[in-house]
mmCIF file of C-alpha atoms in Angstrom:
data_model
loop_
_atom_site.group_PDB
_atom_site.id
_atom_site.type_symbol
_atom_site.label_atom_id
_atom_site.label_comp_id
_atom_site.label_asym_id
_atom_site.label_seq_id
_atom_site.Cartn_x
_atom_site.Cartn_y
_atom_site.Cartn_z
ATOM 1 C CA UNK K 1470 -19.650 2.108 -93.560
ATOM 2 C CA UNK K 1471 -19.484 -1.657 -92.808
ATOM 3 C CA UNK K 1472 -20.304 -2.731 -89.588
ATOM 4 C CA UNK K 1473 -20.571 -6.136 -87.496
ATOM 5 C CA UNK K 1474 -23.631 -6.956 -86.555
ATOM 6 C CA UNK K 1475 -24.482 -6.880 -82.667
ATOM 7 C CA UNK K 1476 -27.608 -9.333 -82.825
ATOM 8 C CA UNK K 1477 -26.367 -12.087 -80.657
ATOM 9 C CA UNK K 1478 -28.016 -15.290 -80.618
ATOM 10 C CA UNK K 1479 -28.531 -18.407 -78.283
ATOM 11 C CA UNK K 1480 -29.366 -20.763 -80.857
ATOM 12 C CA UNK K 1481 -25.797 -23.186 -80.097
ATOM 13 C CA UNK K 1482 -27.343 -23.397 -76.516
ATOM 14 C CA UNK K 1483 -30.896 -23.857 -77.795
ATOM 15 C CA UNK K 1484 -29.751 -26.897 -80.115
ATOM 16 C CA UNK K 1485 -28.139 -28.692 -77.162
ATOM 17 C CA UNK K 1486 -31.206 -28.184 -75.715
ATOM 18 C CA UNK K 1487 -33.215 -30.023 -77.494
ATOM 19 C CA UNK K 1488 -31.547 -33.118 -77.849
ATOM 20 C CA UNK K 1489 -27.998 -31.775 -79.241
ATOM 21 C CA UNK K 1490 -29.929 -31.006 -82.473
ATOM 22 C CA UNK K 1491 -27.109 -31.129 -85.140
ATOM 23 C CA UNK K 1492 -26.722 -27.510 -87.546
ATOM 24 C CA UNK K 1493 -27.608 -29.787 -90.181
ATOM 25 C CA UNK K 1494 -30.793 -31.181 -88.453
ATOM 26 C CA UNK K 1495 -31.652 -27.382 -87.873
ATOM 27 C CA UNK K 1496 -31.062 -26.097 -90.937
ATOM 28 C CA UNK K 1497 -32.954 -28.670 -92.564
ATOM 29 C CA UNK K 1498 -35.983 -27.635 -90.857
ATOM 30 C CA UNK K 1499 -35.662 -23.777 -91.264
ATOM 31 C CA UNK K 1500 -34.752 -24.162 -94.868
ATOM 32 C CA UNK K 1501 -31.486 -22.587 -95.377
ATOM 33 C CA UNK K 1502 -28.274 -24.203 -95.979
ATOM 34 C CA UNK K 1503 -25.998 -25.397 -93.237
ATOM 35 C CA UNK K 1504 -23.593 -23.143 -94.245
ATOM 36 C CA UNK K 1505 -25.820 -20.405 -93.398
ATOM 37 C CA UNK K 1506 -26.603 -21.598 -90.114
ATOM 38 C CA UNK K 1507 -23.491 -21.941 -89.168
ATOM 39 C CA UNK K 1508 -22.788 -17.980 -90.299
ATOM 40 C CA UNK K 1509 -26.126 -16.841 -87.848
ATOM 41 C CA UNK K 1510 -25.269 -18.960 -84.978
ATOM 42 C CA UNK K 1511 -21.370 -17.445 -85.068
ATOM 43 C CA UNK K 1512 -22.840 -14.037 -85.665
ATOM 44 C CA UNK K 1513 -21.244 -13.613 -89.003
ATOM 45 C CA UNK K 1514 -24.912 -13.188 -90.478
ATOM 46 C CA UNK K 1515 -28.062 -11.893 -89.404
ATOM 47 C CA UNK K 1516 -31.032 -13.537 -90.676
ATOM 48 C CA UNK K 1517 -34.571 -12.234 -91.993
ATOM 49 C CA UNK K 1518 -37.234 -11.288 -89.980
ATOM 50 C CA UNK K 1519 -38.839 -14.664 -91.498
ATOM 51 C CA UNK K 1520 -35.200 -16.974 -90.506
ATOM 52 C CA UNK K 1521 -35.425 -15.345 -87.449
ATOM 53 C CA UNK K 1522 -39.568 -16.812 -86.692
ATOM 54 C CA UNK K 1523 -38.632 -20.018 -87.782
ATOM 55 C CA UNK K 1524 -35.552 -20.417 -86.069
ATOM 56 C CA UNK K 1525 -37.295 -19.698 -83.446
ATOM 57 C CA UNK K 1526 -40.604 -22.012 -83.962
ATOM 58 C CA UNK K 1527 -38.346 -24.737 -84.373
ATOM 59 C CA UNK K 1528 -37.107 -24.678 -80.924
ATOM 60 C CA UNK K 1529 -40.633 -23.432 -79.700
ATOM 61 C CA UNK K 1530 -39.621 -20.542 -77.767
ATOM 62 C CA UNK K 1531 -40.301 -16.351 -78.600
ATOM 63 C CA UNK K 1532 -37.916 -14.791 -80.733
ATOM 64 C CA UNK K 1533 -36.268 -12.940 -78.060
ATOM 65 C CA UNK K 1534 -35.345 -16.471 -76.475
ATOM 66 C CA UNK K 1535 -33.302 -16.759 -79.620
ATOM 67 C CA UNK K 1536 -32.334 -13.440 -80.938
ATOM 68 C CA UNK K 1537 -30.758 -10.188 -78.317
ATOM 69 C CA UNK K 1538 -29.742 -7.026 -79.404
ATOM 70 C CA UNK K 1539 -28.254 -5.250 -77.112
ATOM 71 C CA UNK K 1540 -29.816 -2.393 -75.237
ATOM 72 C CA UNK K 1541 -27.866 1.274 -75.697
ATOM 73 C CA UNK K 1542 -28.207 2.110 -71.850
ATOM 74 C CA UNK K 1543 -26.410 -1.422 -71.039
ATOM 75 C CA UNK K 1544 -23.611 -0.485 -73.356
ATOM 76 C CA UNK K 1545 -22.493 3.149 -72.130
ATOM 77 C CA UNK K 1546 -20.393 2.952 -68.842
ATOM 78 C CA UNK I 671 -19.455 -25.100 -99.385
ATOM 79 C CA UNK I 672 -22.238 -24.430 -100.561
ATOM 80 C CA UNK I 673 -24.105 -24.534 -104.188
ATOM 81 C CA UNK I 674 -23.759 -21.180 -104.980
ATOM 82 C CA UNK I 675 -20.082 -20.572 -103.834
ATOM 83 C CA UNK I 676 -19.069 -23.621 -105.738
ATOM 84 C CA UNK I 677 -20.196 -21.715 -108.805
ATOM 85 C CA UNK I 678 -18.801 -18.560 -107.757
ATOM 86 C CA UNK I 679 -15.252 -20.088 -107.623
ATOM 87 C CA UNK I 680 -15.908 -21.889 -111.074
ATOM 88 C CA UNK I 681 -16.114 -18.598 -112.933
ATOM 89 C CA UNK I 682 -13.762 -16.645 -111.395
ATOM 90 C CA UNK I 683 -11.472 -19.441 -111.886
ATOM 91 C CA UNK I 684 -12.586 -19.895 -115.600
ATOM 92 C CA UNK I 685 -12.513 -15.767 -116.040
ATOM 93 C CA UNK I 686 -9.375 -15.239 -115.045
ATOM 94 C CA UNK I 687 -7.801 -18.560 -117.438
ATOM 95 C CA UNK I 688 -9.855 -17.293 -120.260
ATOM 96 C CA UNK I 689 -8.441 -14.043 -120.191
ATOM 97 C CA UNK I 690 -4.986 -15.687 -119.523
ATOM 98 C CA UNK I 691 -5.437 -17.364 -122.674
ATOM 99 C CA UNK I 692 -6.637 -14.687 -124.848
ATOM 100 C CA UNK I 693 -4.157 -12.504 -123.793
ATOM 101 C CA UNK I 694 -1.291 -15.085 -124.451
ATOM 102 C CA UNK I 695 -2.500 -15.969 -127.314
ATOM 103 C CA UNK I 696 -2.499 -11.862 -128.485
ATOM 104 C CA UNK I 697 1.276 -11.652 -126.972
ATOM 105 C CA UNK I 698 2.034 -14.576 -129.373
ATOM 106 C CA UNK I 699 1.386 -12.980 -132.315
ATOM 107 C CA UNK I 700 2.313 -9.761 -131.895
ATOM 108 C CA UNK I 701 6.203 -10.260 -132.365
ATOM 109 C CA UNK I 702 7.478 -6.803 -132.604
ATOM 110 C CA UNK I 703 5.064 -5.540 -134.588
ATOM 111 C CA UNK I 704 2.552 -2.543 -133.170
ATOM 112 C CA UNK I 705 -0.716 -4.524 -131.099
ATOM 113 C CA UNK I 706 -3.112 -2.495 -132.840
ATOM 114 C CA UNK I 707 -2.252 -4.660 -136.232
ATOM 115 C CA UNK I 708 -2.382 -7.859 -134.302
ATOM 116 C CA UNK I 709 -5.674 -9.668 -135.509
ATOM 117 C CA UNK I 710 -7.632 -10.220 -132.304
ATOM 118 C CA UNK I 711 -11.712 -10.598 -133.296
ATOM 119 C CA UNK I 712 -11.690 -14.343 -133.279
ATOM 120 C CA UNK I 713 -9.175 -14.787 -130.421
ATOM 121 C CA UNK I 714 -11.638 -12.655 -128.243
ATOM 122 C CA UNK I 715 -14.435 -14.119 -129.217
ATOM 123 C CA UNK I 716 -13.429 -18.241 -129.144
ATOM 124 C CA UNK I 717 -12.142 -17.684 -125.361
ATOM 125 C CA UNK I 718 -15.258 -15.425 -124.579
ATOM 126 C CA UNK I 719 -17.418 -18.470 -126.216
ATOM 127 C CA UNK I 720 -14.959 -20.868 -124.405
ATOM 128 C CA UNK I 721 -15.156 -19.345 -121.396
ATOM 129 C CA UNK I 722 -18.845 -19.649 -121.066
ATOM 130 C CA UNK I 723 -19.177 -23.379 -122.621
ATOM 131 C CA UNK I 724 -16.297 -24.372 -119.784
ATOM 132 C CA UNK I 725 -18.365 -22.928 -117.294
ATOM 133 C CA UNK I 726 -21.078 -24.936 -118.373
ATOM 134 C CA UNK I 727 -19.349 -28.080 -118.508
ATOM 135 C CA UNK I 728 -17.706 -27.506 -114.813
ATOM 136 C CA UNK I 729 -21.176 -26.389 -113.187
ATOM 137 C CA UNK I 730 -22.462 -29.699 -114.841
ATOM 138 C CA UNK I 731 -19.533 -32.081 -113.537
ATOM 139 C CA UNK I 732 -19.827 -30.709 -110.867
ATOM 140 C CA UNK I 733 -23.325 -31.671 -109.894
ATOM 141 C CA UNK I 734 -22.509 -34.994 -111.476
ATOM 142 C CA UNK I 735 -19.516 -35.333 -109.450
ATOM 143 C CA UNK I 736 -21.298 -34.439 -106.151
ATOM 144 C CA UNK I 737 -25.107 -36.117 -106.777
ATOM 145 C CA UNK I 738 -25.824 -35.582 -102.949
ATOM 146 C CA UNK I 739 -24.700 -32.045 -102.319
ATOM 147 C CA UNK I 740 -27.421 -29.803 -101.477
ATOM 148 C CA UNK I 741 -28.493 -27.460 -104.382
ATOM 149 C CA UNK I 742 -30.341 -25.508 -101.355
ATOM 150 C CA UNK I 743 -30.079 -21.879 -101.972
ATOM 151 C CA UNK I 744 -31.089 -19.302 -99.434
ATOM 152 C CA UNK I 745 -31.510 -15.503 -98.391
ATOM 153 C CA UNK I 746 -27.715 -15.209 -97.487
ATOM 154 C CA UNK I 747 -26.919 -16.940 -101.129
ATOM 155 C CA UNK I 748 -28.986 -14.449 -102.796
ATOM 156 C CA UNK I 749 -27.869 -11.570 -100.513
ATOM 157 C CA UNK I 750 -23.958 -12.319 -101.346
ATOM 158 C CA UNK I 751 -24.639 -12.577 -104.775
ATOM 159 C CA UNK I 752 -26.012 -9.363 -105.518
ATOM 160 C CA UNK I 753 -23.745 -7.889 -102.947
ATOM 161 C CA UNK I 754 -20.919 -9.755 -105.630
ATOM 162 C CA UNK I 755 -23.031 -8.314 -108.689
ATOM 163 C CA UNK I 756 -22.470 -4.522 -107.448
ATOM 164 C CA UNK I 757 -18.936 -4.521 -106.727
ATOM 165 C CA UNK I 758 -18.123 -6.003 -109.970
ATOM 166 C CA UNK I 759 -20.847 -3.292 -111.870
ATOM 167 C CA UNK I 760 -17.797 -0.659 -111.410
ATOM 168 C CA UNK I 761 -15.685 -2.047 -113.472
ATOM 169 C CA UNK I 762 -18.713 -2.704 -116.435
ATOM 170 C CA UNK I 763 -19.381 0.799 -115.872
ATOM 171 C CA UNK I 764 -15.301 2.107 -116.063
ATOM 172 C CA UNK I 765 -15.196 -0.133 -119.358
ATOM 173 C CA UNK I 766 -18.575 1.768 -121.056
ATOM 174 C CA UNK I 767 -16.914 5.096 -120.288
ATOM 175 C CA UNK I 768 -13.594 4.383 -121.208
ATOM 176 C CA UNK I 769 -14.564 3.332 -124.976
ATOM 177 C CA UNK I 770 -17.016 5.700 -125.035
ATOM 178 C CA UNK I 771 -14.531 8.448 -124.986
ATOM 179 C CA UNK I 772 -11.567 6.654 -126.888
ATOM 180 C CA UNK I 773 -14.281 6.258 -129.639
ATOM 181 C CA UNK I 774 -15.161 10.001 -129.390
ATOM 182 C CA UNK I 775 -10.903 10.364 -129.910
ATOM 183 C CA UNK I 776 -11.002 8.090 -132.586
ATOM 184 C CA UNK I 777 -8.575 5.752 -130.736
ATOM 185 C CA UNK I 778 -7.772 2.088 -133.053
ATOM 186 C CA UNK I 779 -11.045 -0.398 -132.577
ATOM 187 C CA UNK I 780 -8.100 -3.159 -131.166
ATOM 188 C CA UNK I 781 -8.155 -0.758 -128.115
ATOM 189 C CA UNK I 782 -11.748 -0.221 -127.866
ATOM 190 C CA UNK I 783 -12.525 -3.467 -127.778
ATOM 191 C CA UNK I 784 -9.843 -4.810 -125.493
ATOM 192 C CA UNK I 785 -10.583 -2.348 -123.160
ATOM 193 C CA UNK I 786 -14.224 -3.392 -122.971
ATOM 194 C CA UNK I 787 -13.298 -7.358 -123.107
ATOM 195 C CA UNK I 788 -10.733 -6.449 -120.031
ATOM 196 C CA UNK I 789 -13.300 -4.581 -118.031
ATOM 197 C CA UNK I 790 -15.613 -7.820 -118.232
ATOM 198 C CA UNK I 791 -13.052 -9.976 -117.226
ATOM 199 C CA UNK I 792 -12.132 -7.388 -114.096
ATOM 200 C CA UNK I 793 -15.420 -7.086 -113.387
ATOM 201 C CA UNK I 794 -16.253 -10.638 -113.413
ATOM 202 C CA UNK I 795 -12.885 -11.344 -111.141
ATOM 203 C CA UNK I 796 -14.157 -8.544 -108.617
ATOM 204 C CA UNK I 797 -17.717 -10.411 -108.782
ATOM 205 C CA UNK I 798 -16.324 -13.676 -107.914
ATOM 206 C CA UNK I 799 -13.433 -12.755 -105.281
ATOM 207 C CA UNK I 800 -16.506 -10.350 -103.664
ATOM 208 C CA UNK I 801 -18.553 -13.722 -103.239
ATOM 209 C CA UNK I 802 -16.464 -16.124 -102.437
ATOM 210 C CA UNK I 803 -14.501 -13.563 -99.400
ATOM 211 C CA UNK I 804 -17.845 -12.976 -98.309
ATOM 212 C CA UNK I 805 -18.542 -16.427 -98.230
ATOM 213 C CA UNK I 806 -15.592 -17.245 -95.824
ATOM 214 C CA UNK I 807 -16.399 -14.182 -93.337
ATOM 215 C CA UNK I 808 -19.580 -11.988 -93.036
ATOM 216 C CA UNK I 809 -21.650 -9.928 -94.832
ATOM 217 C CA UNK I 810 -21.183 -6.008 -94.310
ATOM 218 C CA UNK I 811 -24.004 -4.648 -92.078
ATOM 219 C CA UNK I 812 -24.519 -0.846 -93.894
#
């Protein structure tokens, strides 16, 4: 069954950040195409496990900084 | 848009006139006569061999036309693209087992192999709307 992904990220807020970092400035430095950035930071795609790390060394912060899933007690009311 | 996409839409484009053409071409010279009789071996195999040498030539003018696009490919490029690969397999698979058993009935060879020729093309259609959808929204999470 297809679902949507529920990783969120912060990465938008993270680029403005440091220095309003353009998508193509960022994906130049992870390695994927800005196309692809664009997909992860709207939540269309979730990255690999190895995206995910360099994302995330980019903007020197831990993954989690960059990356949430949500947490199953948070979502039942 | 990136590298990969770009292709993507050049051969479903170029599947989908190819098989136009062939199948025009077949129409054409049928005139009232049964399609079984209609001779068909060369037509389906100068637009298969067309088909591939015009994807060829648009892949190539198209990285001459663009000499600054990124030819950057990526996990999600190689994810979509098999993703692509797999839906179209069906139809490659439908084809195989539908000329296996009109063979096995002794059905004309014009069918046989215009079955199998029409399964590709499907199959390569599938492939290339697959991609280039995906492309647009998001990749299915299983």
């Amino acid at each position: 069954m297809v679902k949507p992904t529920r990783v969120t990220n912060s990465i938008r807020a993270l680029r403005f950040a440091s220095g309003e970092m353009t998508q193509a400035d960022l994906a130049d430095r992870v390695g994927v195409t800005r196309q692809t950035l664009i997909a992860i930071e709207q939540g269309r795609y979730s990255p690999s496990l190895e995206t995910a790390f360099r994302i995330a060394r980019v903007f020197g912060v831990p993954l989690d900084d960059v990356f949430q899933y949500p947490d199953p007690a948070e979502e039942k009311p | 848009m990136t590298h990969w996409e770009k292709r993507s839409w050049i051969r479903l484009v170029v599947a989908a006139l190819g098989y136009a053409a062939y199948l025009t071409l077949i129409l054409s010279r049928a005139d009232e006569r049964p399609l079984a009789t209609v001779p068909y071996a060369a037509a389906l195999l100068w637009t298969v061999g067309a088909a591939i040498v015009a994807s060829i030539l648009a892949e190539v003018g198209m990285a001459a036309g663009t000499p600054r696009a990124s030819r950057l490919t990526d996990d999600r490029d190689r994810e979509i693209g098999r993703l692509g690969d797999h839906v179209g397999q069906s139809f490659v698979v439908a084809g195989a087992v539908g000329a296996m058993l009109m063979a096995m009935a002794d059905w004309d060879h014009f069918w046989i192999a215009n079955l199998i020729y029409l399964c590709f093309v499907l199959a390569a259609i599938l492939t290339g709307v697959t991609k280039v959808v995906v492309y647009r929204r998001s990749l299915p999470e299983w």
